[in-house]
């Protein structure tokens, strides 16, 4: 087990955000967290990486665990001249070979000399992924990394995540709003709304009353439109189109 949260609670100021969270991640699996806006998904990831301090409970990390993190977005000052190469060297210098390997793994091998402000949304997300891969993490945390990407860009990004997961044999904890991708590509799913409403394999979660209530599904046809009973090794439609 790479990381485990036990009875985790988080407050920001006096406002309770998360309560009684129990989760764990195993090497090689994809765990996806879904939930409505304001449900605490980003707070959960920021707490797991240590950016926020829990108000209760505990987080147990495997000794020596390296964690890579891809934020939801990065705001780049248009007046700031910074190349991708320089960005990857913050806050400490890394070797050219390590940078090139990370860029190759992220699918953007030729962008090291580009200015950050010149990158498209998809290219910037790939660069953020490359930065997260520099230390070959055992755990990769992704906070809605495809937000703002079109369907093809989203499919290509998820393909690289799956390739990276297999190459590094790392665990992936991913926040996503794309329910179709979640239900077809994840080993486990957690529905979050301040607390864990339901969790388990995608086919179990998609048939739960808590999941239907959380996302407003009224009948089986609604959930079938999101969850397709195909093996997790098969790509979603958008991914097949991108290949």
mmCIF file of C-alpha atoms in Angstrom:
data_model
loop_
_atom_site.group_PDB
_atom_site.id
_atom_site.type_symbol
_atom_site.label_atom_id
_atom_site.label_comp_id
_atom_site.label_asym_id
_atom_site.label_seq_id
_atom_site.Cartn_x
_atom_site.Cartn_y
_atom_site.Cartn_z
ATOM 1 C CA UNK A 1 0.000 0.000 0.000
ATOM 2 C CA UNK A 2 1.540 3.310 -1.109
ATOM 3 C CA UNK A 3 -0.672 5.772 0.741
ATOM 4 C CA UNK A 4 -3.563 5.517 3.170
ATOM 5 C CA UNK A 5 -5.905 8.059 4.751
ATOM 6 C CA UNK A 6 -7.615 7.077 8.002
ATOM 7 C CA UNK A 7 -10.653 9.001 9.250
ATOM 8 C CA UNK A 8 -9.271 12.110 7.526
ATOM 9 C CA UNK A 9 -10.964 15.453 8.201
ATOM 10 C CA UNK A 10 -10.041 18.868 6.830
ATOM 11 C CA UNK A 11 -11.233 22.339 7.775
ATOM 12 C CA UNK A 12 -10.348 25.575 6.045
ATOM 13 C CA UNK A 13 -10.774 28.222 8.695
ATOM 14 C CA UNK A 14 -13.898 27.154 10.534
ATOM 15 C CA UNK A 15 -15.490 25.575 7.474
ATOM 16 C CA UNK A 16 -15.496 21.751 7.383
ATOM 17 C CA UNK A 17 -14.519 20.512 3.907
ATOM 18 C CA UNK A 18 -13.839 16.794 4.392
ATOM 19 C CA UNK A 19 -14.982 14.451 7.119
ATOM 20 C CA UNK A 20 -14.158 10.830 7.932
ATOM 21 C CA UNK A 21 -12.287 9.984 4.731
ATOM 22 C CA UNK A 22 -10.802 6.490 4.490
ATOM 23 C CA UNK A 23 -8.933 5.587 1.300
ATOM 24 C CA UNK A 24 -5.841 3.823 0.062
ATOM 25 C CA UNK A 25 -3.940 3.394 -3.195
ATOM 26 C CA UNK A 26 -2.068 0.341 -4.406
ATOM 27 C CA UNK A 27 0.820 0.288 -6.877
ATOM 28 C CA UNK A 28 -0.325 -0.020 -10.494
ATOM 29 C CA UNK A 29 -3.974 0.967 -10.004
ATOM 30 C CA UNK A 30 -6.021 3.978 -11.069
ATOM 31 C CA UNK A 31 -8.287 5.381 -8.363
ATOM 32 C CA UNK A 32 -10.619 8.125 -9.566
ATOM 33 C CA UNK A 33 -12.394 10.648 -7.344
ATOM 34 C CA UNK A 34 -15.619 12.162 -8.634
ATOM 35 C CA UNK A 35 -18.152 14.524 -7.113
ATOM 36 C CA UNK A 36 -19.982 17.813 -7.644
ATOM 37 C CA UNK A 37 -18.308 21.217 -7.477
ATOM 38 C CA UNK A 38 -17.379 22.086 -3.901
ATOM 39 C CA UNK A 39 -17.319 18.459 -2.783
ATOM 40 C CA UNK A 40 -13.698 18.649 -1.578
ATOM 41 C CA UNK A 41 -11.942 16.806 -4.414
ATOM 42 C CA UNK A 42 -9.073 19.282 -4.847
ATOM 43 C CA UNK A 43 -8.798 19.689 -1.079
ATOM 44 C CA UNK A 44 -8.348 15.931 -0.766
ATOM 45 C CA UNK A 45 -5.463 15.858 -3.231
ATOM 46 C CA UNK A 46 -3.787 18.895 -1.674
ATOM 47 C CA UNK A 47 -4.028 17.224 1.728
ATOM 48 C CA UNK A 48 -2.533 13.980 0.411
ATOM 49 C CA UNK A 49 0.519 15.822 -0.924
ATOM 50 C CA UNK A 50 0.939 17.767 2.328
ATOM 51 C CA UNK A 51 -0.096 21.217 1.083
ATOM 52 C CA UNK A 52 -2.963 21.269 3.613
ATOM 53 C CA UNK A 53 -2.854 20.042 7.188
ATOM 54 C CA UNK A 54 -5.601 17.650 8.305
ATOM 55 C CA UNK A 55 -7.775 18.751 11.204
ATOM 56 C CA UNK A 56 -8.278 15.118 12.163
ATOM 57 C CA UNK A 57 -7.218 11.599 11.251
ATOM 58 C CA UNK A 58 -3.938 10.670 9.641
ATOM 59 C CA UNK A 59 -2.181 10.045 6.330
ATOM 60 C CA UNK A 60 0.253 7.136 6.118
ATOM 61 C CA UNK A 61 2.736 7.124 3.246
ATOM 62 C CA UNK A 62 5.034 4.304 2.237
ATOM 63 C CA UNK A 63 8.629 5.099 3.314
ATOM 64 C CA UNK A 64 10.480 6.985 0.591
ATOM 65 C CA UNK A 65 7.327 7.465 -1.484
ATOM 66 C CA UNK A 66 7.832 9.953 -4.319
ATOM 67 C CA UNK A 67 4.677 11.839 -5.312
ATOM 68 C CA UNK A 68 4.063 13.640 -8.607
ATOM 69 C CA UNK A 69 1.269 16.223 -8.773
ATOM 70 C CA UNK A 70 -0.496 17.790 -11.754
ATOM 71 C CA UNK A 71 -2.682 20.739 -10.686
ATOM 72 C CA UNK A 72 -5.995 21.658 -12.231
ATOM 73 C CA UNK A 73 -4.451 24.646 -13.958
ATOM 74 C CA UNK A 74 -1.361 26.840 -13.935
ATOM 75 C CA UNK A 75 -1.669 30.585 -14.397
ATOM 76 C CA UNK A 76 1.339 31.900 -16.318
ATOM 77 C CA UNK A 77 2.131 35.628 -16.201
ATOM 78 C CA UNK A 78 2.286 36.780 -19.825
ATOM 79 C CA UNK A 79 5.132 39.164 -18.940
ATOM 80 C CA UNK A 80 7.280 36.377 -17.487
ATOM 81 C CA UNK A 81 9.885 35.050 -19.944
ATOM 82 C CA UNK A 82 10.411 31.425 -18.992
ATOM 83 C CA UNK A 83 11.202 28.441 -21.158
ATOM 84 C CA UNK A 84 9.863 24.972 -20.513
ATOM 85 C CA UNK A 85 13.413 23.872 -19.688
ATOM 86 C CA UNK A 86 13.761 26.554 -17.015
ATOM 87 C CA UNK A 87 10.320 25.725 -15.600
ATOM 88 C CA UNK A 88 11.270 22.066 -15.191
ATOM 89 C CA UNK A 89 14.341 23.117 -13.206
ATOM 90 C CA UNK A 90 12.295 24.855 -10.506
ATOM 91 C CA UNK A 91 12.858 24.703 -7.574
ATOM 92 C CA UNK A 92 16.063 22.717 -8.179
ATOM 93 C CA UNK A 93 18.164 21.825 -11.178
ATOM 94 C CA UNK A 94 17.734 18.469 -12.871
ATOM 95 C CA UNK A 95 19.813 16.844 -15.571
ATOM 96 C CA UNK A 96 19.097 17.371 -19.253
ATOM 97 C CA UNK A 97 18.664 13.611 -19.643
ATOM 98 C CA UNK A 98 16.019 13.519 -16.885
ATOM 99 C CA UNK A 99 14.142 16.436 -18.416
ATOM 100 C CA UNK A 100 14.172 14.913 -21.878
ATOM 101 C CA UNK A 101 13.010 11.545 -20.549
ATOM 102 C CA UNK A 102 10.112 13.205 -18.706
ATOM 103 C CA UNK A 103 9.116 15.188 -21.794
ATOM 104 C CA UNK A 104 9.276 12.021 -23.901
ATOM 105 C CA UNK A 105 7.049 10.193 -21.406
ATOM 106 C CA UNK A 106 4.585 13.074 -21.421
ATOM 107 C CA UNK A 107 4.414 13.019 -25.223
ATOM 108 C CA UNK A 108 5.960 16.448 -25.909
ATOM 109 C CA UNK A 109 9.651 15.747 -26.635
ATOM 110 C CA UNK A 110 10.365 18.883 -28.656
ATOM 111 C CA UNK A 111 9.122 21.669 -26.369
ATOM 112 C CA UNK A 112 12.046 22.262 -23.993
ATOM 113 C CA UNK A 113 13.083 25.472 -25.745
ATOM 114 C CA UNK A 114 9.557 26.896 -26.029
ATOM 115 C CA UNK A 115 8.286 29.755 -23.888
ATOM 116 C CA UNK A 116 5.593 28.698 -21.419
ATOM 117 C CA UNK A 117 3.255 31.478 -22.553
ATOM 118 C CA UNK A 118 3.421 30.218 -26.152
ATOM 119 C CA UNK A 119 2.055 26.762 -25.320
ATOM 120 C CA UNK A 120 -1.464 25.611 -26.088
ATOM 121 C CA UNK A 121 -3.632 24.328 -23.252
ATOM 122 C CA UNK A 122 -2.914 20.731 -24.157
ATOM 123 C CA UNK A 123 0.833 21.326 -24.429
ATOM 124 C CA UNK A 124 0.917 23.070 -21.039
ATOM 125 C CA UNK A 125 -0.871 20.170 -19.366
ATOM 126 C CA UNK A 126 1.651 17.767 -20.880
ATOM 127 C CA UNK A 127 4.500 19.933 -19.542
ATOM 128 C CA UNK A 128 2.908 19.851 -16.078
ATOM 129 C CA UNK A 129 2.732 16.073 -16.405
ATOM 130 C CA UNK A 130 6.413 15.974 -17.417
ATOM 131 C CA UNK A 131 7.330 18.005 -14.323
ATOM 132 C CA UNK A 132 5.377 15.559 -12.162
ATOM 133 C CA UNK A 133 7.265 12.641 -13.754
ATOM 134 C CA UNK A 134 10.783 14.004 -13.197
ATOM 135 C CA UNK A 135 11.353 11.968 -10.029
ATOM 136 C CA UNK A 136 9.655 8.833 -11.421
ATOM 137 C CA UNK A 137 6.921 8.967 -8.771
ATOM 138 C CA UNK A 138 5.401 5.940 -7.127
ATOM 139 C CA UNK A 139 2.158 7.914 -6.780
ATOM 140 C CA UNK A 140 0.789 10.324 -9.372
ATOM 141 C CA UNK A 141 -1.964 12.764 -8.335
ATOM 142 C CA UNK A 142 -3.983 14.473 -11.081
ATOM 143 C CA UNK A 143 -6.490 17.229 -10.322
ATOM 144 C CA UNK A 144 -8.840 17.403 -13.327
ATOM 145 C CA UNK A 145 -5.807 17.568 -15.638
ATOM 146 C CA UNK A 146 -7.855 17.712 -18.858
ATOM 147 C CA UNK A 147 -9.969 20.713 -17.893
ATOM 148 C CA UNK A 148 -10.149 23.040 -20.884
ATOM 149 C CA UNK A 149 -8.979 20.424 -23.391
ATOM 150 C CA UNK A 150 -11.128 19.335 -26.309
ATOM 151 C CA UNK A 151 -12.268 15.734 -26.731
ATOM 152 C CA UNK A 152 -9.264 14.630 -28.759
ATOM 153 C CA UNK A 153 -6.826 16.355 -26.415
ATOM 154 C CA UNK A 154 -8.519 14.731 -23.438
ATOM 155 C CA UNK A 155 -8.310 11.285 -25.017
ATOM 156 C CA UNK A 156 -4.631 11.684 -25.871
ATOM 157 C CA UNK A 157 -3.828 12.923 -22.362
ATOM 158 C CA UNK A 158 -5.527 9.936 -20.729
ATOM 159 C CA UNK A 159 -3.663 7.609 -23.085
ATOM 160 C CA UNK A 160 -0.361 9.020 -21.830
ATOM 161 C CA UNK A 161 -1.502 8.636 -18.219
ATOM 162 C CA UNK A 162 -2.251 4.963 -18.820
ATOM 163 C CA UNK A 163 1.099 4.453 -20.590
ATOM 164 C CA UNK A 164 2.913 6.202 -17.739
ATOM 165 C CA UNK A 165 1.124 4.159 -15.095
ATOM 166 C CA UNK A 166 2.243 0.943 -16.783
ATOM 167 C CA UNK A 167 5.808 2.124 -17.423
ATOM 168 C CA UNK A 168 6.418 3.304 -13.845
ATOM 169 C CA UNK A 169 4.112 0.780 -12.155
ATOM 170 C CA UNK A 170 2.852 3.703 -10.114
ATOM 171 C CA UNK A 171 -0.525 4.350 -8.531
ATOM 172 C CA UNK A 172 -2.698 7.117 -9.959
ATOM 173 C CA UNK A 173 -5.246 9.069 -7.934
ATOM 174 C CA UNK A 174 -7.176 11.232 -10.354
ATOM 175 C CA UNK A 175 -9.927 13.798 -9.914
ATOM 176 C CA UNK A 176 -12.121 13.853 -12.996
ATOM 177 C CA UNK A 177 -15.434 15.283 -14.190
ATOM 178 C CA UNK A 178 -15.502 13.030 -17.250
ATOM 179 C CA UNK A 179 -17.761 10.238 -16.025
ATOM 180 C CA UNK A 180 -17.440 8.162 -19.196
ATOM 181 C CA UNK A 181 -13.661 7.987 -18.910
ATOM 182 C CA UNK A 182 -13.890 7.314 -15.176
ATOM 183 C CA UNK A 183 -16.282 4.406 -15.536
ATOM 184 C CA UNK A 184 -14.320 2.780 -18.354
ATOM 185 C CA UNK A 185 -10.726 3.285 -17.265
ATOM 186 C CA UNK A 186 -10.587 3.160 -13.454
ATOM 187 C CA UNK A 187 -10.049 0.143 -11.238
ATOM 188 C CA UNK A 188 -11.821 1.895 -8.362
ATOM 189 C CA UNK A 189 -14.033 4.947 -8.024
ATOM 190 C CA UNK A 190 -14.785 7.155 -5.022
ATOM 191 C CA UNK A 191 -17.826 9.428 -5.007
ATOM 192 C CA UNK A 192 -17.059 12.380 -2.764
ATOM 193 C CA UNK A 193 -19.337 15.045 -1.315
ATOM 194 C CA UNK A 194 -17.546 16.183 1.826
ATOM 195 C CA UNK A 195 -17.524 12.526 2.825
ATOM 196 C CA UNK A 196 -17.319 9.321 0.813
ATOM 197 C CA UNK A 197 -20.828 8.626 -0.461
ATOM 198 C CA UNK A 198 -19.921 5.367 -2.176
ATOM 199 C CA UNK A 199 -16.871 3.587 -3.525
ATOM 200 C CA UNK A 200 -15.839 0.429 -5.327
ATOM 201 C CA UNK A 201 -15.445 -0.957 -8.813
ATOM 202 C CA UNK A 202 -17.009 1.220 -11.531
ATOM 203 C CA UNK A 203 -19.863 -1.194 -12.234
ATOM 204 C CA UNK A 204 -20.748 -1.302 -8.526
ATOM 205 C CA UNK A 205 -20.606 2.462 -8.047
ATOM 206 C CA UNK A 206 -22.610 3.204 -11.191
ATOM 207 C CA UNK A 207 -25.488 1.086 -9.875
ATOM 208 C CA UNK A 208 -25.555 2.582 -6.382
ATOM 209 C CA UNK A 209 -28.362 4.865 -5.216
ATOM 210 C CA UNK A 210 -25.806 7.316 -3.774
ATOM 211 C CA UNK A 211 -24.131 7.718 -7.164
ATOM 212 C CA UNK A 212 -27.445 8.289 -8.939
ATOM 213 C CA UNK A 213 -28.545 10.864 -6.388
ATOM 214 C CA UNK A 214 -25.200 12.662 -6.487
ATOM 215 C CA UNK A 215 -25.306 13.150 -10.252
ATOM 216 C CA UNK A 216 -29.055 13.369 -10.739
ATOM 217 C CA UNK A 217 -29.541 10.130 -12.655
ATOM 218 C CA UNK A 218 -33.173 9.081 -12.503
ATOM 219 C CA UNK A 219 -33.135 5.624 -14.097
ATOM 220 C CA UNK A 220 -30.980 2.823 -15.491
ATOM 221 C CA UNK A 221 -30.849 4.361 -18.964
ATOM 222 C CA UNK A 222 -29.082 7.413 -17.541
ATOM 223 C CA UNK A 223 -26.392 5.335 -15.859
ATOM 224 C CA UNK A 224 -25.983 3.061 -18.879
ATOM 225 C CA UNK A 225 -25.259 6.151 -20.950
ATOM 226 C CA UNK A 226 -22.271 6.777 -18.677
ATOM 227 C CA UNK A 227 -21.076 3.264 -17.889
ATOM 228 C CA UNK A 228 -20.369 0.790 -20.652
ATOM 229 C CA UNK A 229 -19.758 -2.867 -19.725
ATOM 230 C CA UNK A 230 -16.479 -3.313 -21.537
ATOM 231 C CA UNK A 231 -13.148 -4.389 -20.090
ATOM 232 C CA UNK A 232 -10.965 -1.722 -18.497
ATOM 233 C CA UNK A 233 -8.182 -2.577 -20.935
ATOM 234 C CA UNK A 234 -10.342 -1.301 -23.765
ATOM 235 C CA UNK A 235 -10.174 2.389 -24.562
ATOM 236 C CA UNK A 236 -13.178 4.686 -24.391
ATOM 237 C CA UNK A 237 -14.685 5.909 -27.662
ATOM 238 C CA UNK A 238 -12.833 9.209 -27.481
ATOM 239 C CA UNK A 239 -9.567 7.375 -26.931
ATOM 240 C CA UNK A 240 -10.156 5.072 -29.880
ATOM 241 C CA UNK A 241 -10.783 8.088 -32.088
ATOM 242 C CA UNK A 242 -7.504 9.645 -31.033
ATOM 243 C CA UNK A 243 -5.367 6.577 -31.718
#
